[in-house]
Structure formats: C-alpha cells, structure tokens
C-alpha cells in the first residue's frame, strides 16, 4: 500500500462529456442536422452501424445525470454545446428552444454547486455550413465567432469557463485527412488548411467573447502527446521530432508564439495553409487557461513494418498503449517551452470491455489507469506545472464516434436499450478518491 499524491485543496475534480455523444434528440425542438448526423446516415462509416439519434438520451435525462455527478461528490462538469441545436444553420436565426435546454442544464448544475465548464465545439458542425464549404471555408471561422459571441453573452456569467474548440487536431486530421470522422474527407492539404481555419476561428471567438464582457475564463482544449522514438536511430528520432512538430507544436506555436513551427511547415511543403495577413495576430492572443487531453504517447518507428509500443502496462479497448508517465513528460515539456496559463486536464480515461454482472461492473483496469495518471499528474505539478483541475473522460458510456456504441469509456454504465445508468466500480473509487483529497487523511491505494 502506498499513499496517493495530495492535490491542492481548491483543485477541481470533475467528469466530461460532449453533446453529440450523449444528448440524442437529434431533430427535436428545432435542432438542425450536424455533420455527424449526416455521417451516420451511411452505415459503413460507423463500425456498429449505429447513430446519435438517441445516444444516452441526455437531452431528456439531464436531471438524472446531474444527480449522478452530485452523488459522486464532484464539483465540476465539462460538456459541449451542440451548435446546430442553438443555431440550426450555423448562421442566421437562433433557436430559443435549444438555448432553453442549456439554460436548464446549467441551472441544474448550479443547484448542486457544480461548476459548468462549457466547450463551444466538439466536432458537430451544422450540416448547413458544411454544404457551404465547412471548415475549408474561411467564412465558417467568422460564423463560429458570432456563435461564440452569443453564447458568451447569454451564459458567460453562469459558467466557470468557456473553451472554443475540443481537439482541433481531430477535426482537421480525422475529419479531413483520413475520412475516419465527419465530414469524411481524405485529403492532406485540406486537413492542413482546416487546421488553420480552426485556429483562426478560435482567435476570432476569443475576441468576440471578450467584446461582450464575458467574465468566464476563456481558452481552448488540445489533445496532446509526447512523441518518443522507438529506437535511438536517427530515422526514429527524426520521425519523433516531426510528429511532435506536426501535432503538438502545430497548434501550440501559433497560439503562444504567433507562428507555425518551421519544421512542420517545411514538411508540409505545397500543402502548407493559405494564411492571410493578420491571421496569426488574431490567433496569438492571451488565453486564460489551456485544456490538455491526454490518452497515449506517439511511439515513432521508421521501420517497415513499424515496431509496436512496448505497452508494459497494457493497452485499452481502443488499442491504445497505457503510458501514464507520458502525462508527466508532456506537461514538463510544455512548461519548459511555452509561457502557459493555468492548465486543466480536460480529458483522461480509457475504454474497456466492461460487463454488467449481477448489477455490478468491476472495471479494475480503469481504476488503475486513472490512479496512475493522477500520480503522473501530481509528479508534474510537484515540478512546477500549474494544473488547476482534472476531468475524467467520461461520465457516461456513449457514442464513441466511428466506433459507435462498441467502446465504453464511462464510469457510469449505460444500457442503451433501456437507458438504465449503473455506477461502475471506478465511479465509486473516483468518488472516494476525490473525497479523500478534500479530507485530512491521505488515501491509501493498492499497488
């Protein structure tokens, strides 16, 4: 038995979700279609041929879900807003019924003293905008800024933070680079241009939200990883350096340094993005916090076939190596390279093949995963990284994008046929861990 690390008394403990993955009610109360609604219409795009029409039915069951968060003693909740629910065409008229839903959700969180952390965009672009070019069009960045302005005007005084984007790397590379995600485009040049327009939209939205005087801290959420060479060969080291430049630095450098990384620009060659004068100044402005989503490291092998990561601590049900020390290494690298605002770990968790047996789900691997990543987070904080909170992904089993409902990330099991929620062992463990963090006695955890 060893002592768990001790986090600051004001450290925020929470869970995270996203709109398309849990809300359902895809066409209710005036909501317009999103690119994911359209993407799911082709069953070959989703591994189990499912869709998000009902998902976890959170649109109707949000009160129950807020009660679950409260029952776990958590003080923060991160969720996203469906743009097409509040503005069906992504421009023009607002949908008051859509805003009313988020008003009810935020109100329910306030009643339980749970801080609401809002993300404006978690991959679900209104389909109407996609039909006008989507993120390949600069116009979409300006429409996004107007959406951000309106949300901040309505809710900026009632939420604990507003993030512009969740994981723009995924929107660009999985949505436009390899067609794995909506809108299903496979074109490297398009992916790189989309990444620039996403960053531009972030900067424009930051300006717009500040213009309406939003008191909520404003930032962005990036998925990040270390890039480790598989061997000490020059080829593997070069591959790792380029991977880090094209992923982490590609988004961090424009925000914090005002330019794209030179190594990545050279590698992109004629696929480099079209950048208008003034774009980088718009992107390079102060943010109040940085959200970091961490799941795995990049293990870079130039061999053919490439070497597999050693996965000493196993792999998740997504096939991802479990590598908690990578979180320490990532945060220390960011801390050394950039002048950072406060950080939140806005997503961290694992998919496992959970089974409901006799009313219980014994997900010991998930408990070990979270415990070890929290220890890695504490190690980075002890070395000077300013981290203010941790959001476990995810509250609920949900629609896991192109994997459909076949992958379970939740600490709460969802029986989709009945919408029955059942707390997994990891939920009770996380509840007890957080309560112990707020108490006097340190928590003892098994090793």
Coordinates of C-alpha atoms in Angstrom, one line a residue, residues 228 294-299 309-327 348-352 364-374 376 409:
X228 CA 9.0 9.0 -28.5
X294 CA -4.1 13.1 -22.7
X295 CA -4.6 9.4 -23.6
X296 CA -1.4 8.0 -25.0
X297 CA 2.0 8.8 -26.4
X298 CA 3.2 8.6 -30.1
X299 CA 5.6 5.8 -30.5
X309 CA 4.9 0.3 -28.5
X310 CA 6.0 -2.0 -25.6
X311 CA 2.7 -1.4 -23.7
X312 CA 4.3 -2.6 -20.4
X313 CA 1.1 -1.5 -18.6
X314 CA -1.2 -2.9 -21.2
X315 CA -3.5 -1.4 -23.8
X316 CA -7.0 -0.1 -23.7
X317 CA -10.0 -1.4 -25.6
X318 CA -9.2 1.2 -28.2
X319 CA -5.8 -0.5 -28.7
X320 CA -4.0 2.5 -27.2
X321 CA -0.9 1.9 -25.1
X322 CA -1.3 2.8 -21.4
X323 CA 1.6 5.1 -20.7
X324 CA 0.9 7.3 -17.7
X325 CA 4.4 8.7 -17.4
X326 CA 3.8 10.4 -20.7
X327 CA 1.5 12.8 -19.0
X348 CA -8.2 11.5 -19.5
X349 CA -9.6 8.0 -19.3
X350 CA -9.9 4.7 -21.0
X351 CA -12.2 2.4 -22.9
X352 CA -12.5 -1.1 -21.5
X364 CA -10.3 -2.6 -12.1
X365 CA -8.1 -1.7 -15.2
X366 CA -9.8 1.6 -15.4
X367 CA -9.3 2.3 -11.7
X368 CA -5.6 1.5 -12.2
X369 CA -5.4 3.7 -15.3
X370 CA -6.9 6.7 -13.5
X371 CA -4.9 6.2 -10.3
X372 CA -1.6 6.0 -12.3
X373 CA -2.4 9.0 -14.4
X374 CA -3.3 11.1 -11.3
X376 CA 1.8 11.2 -13.1
X409 CA -15.3 5.0 -21.7

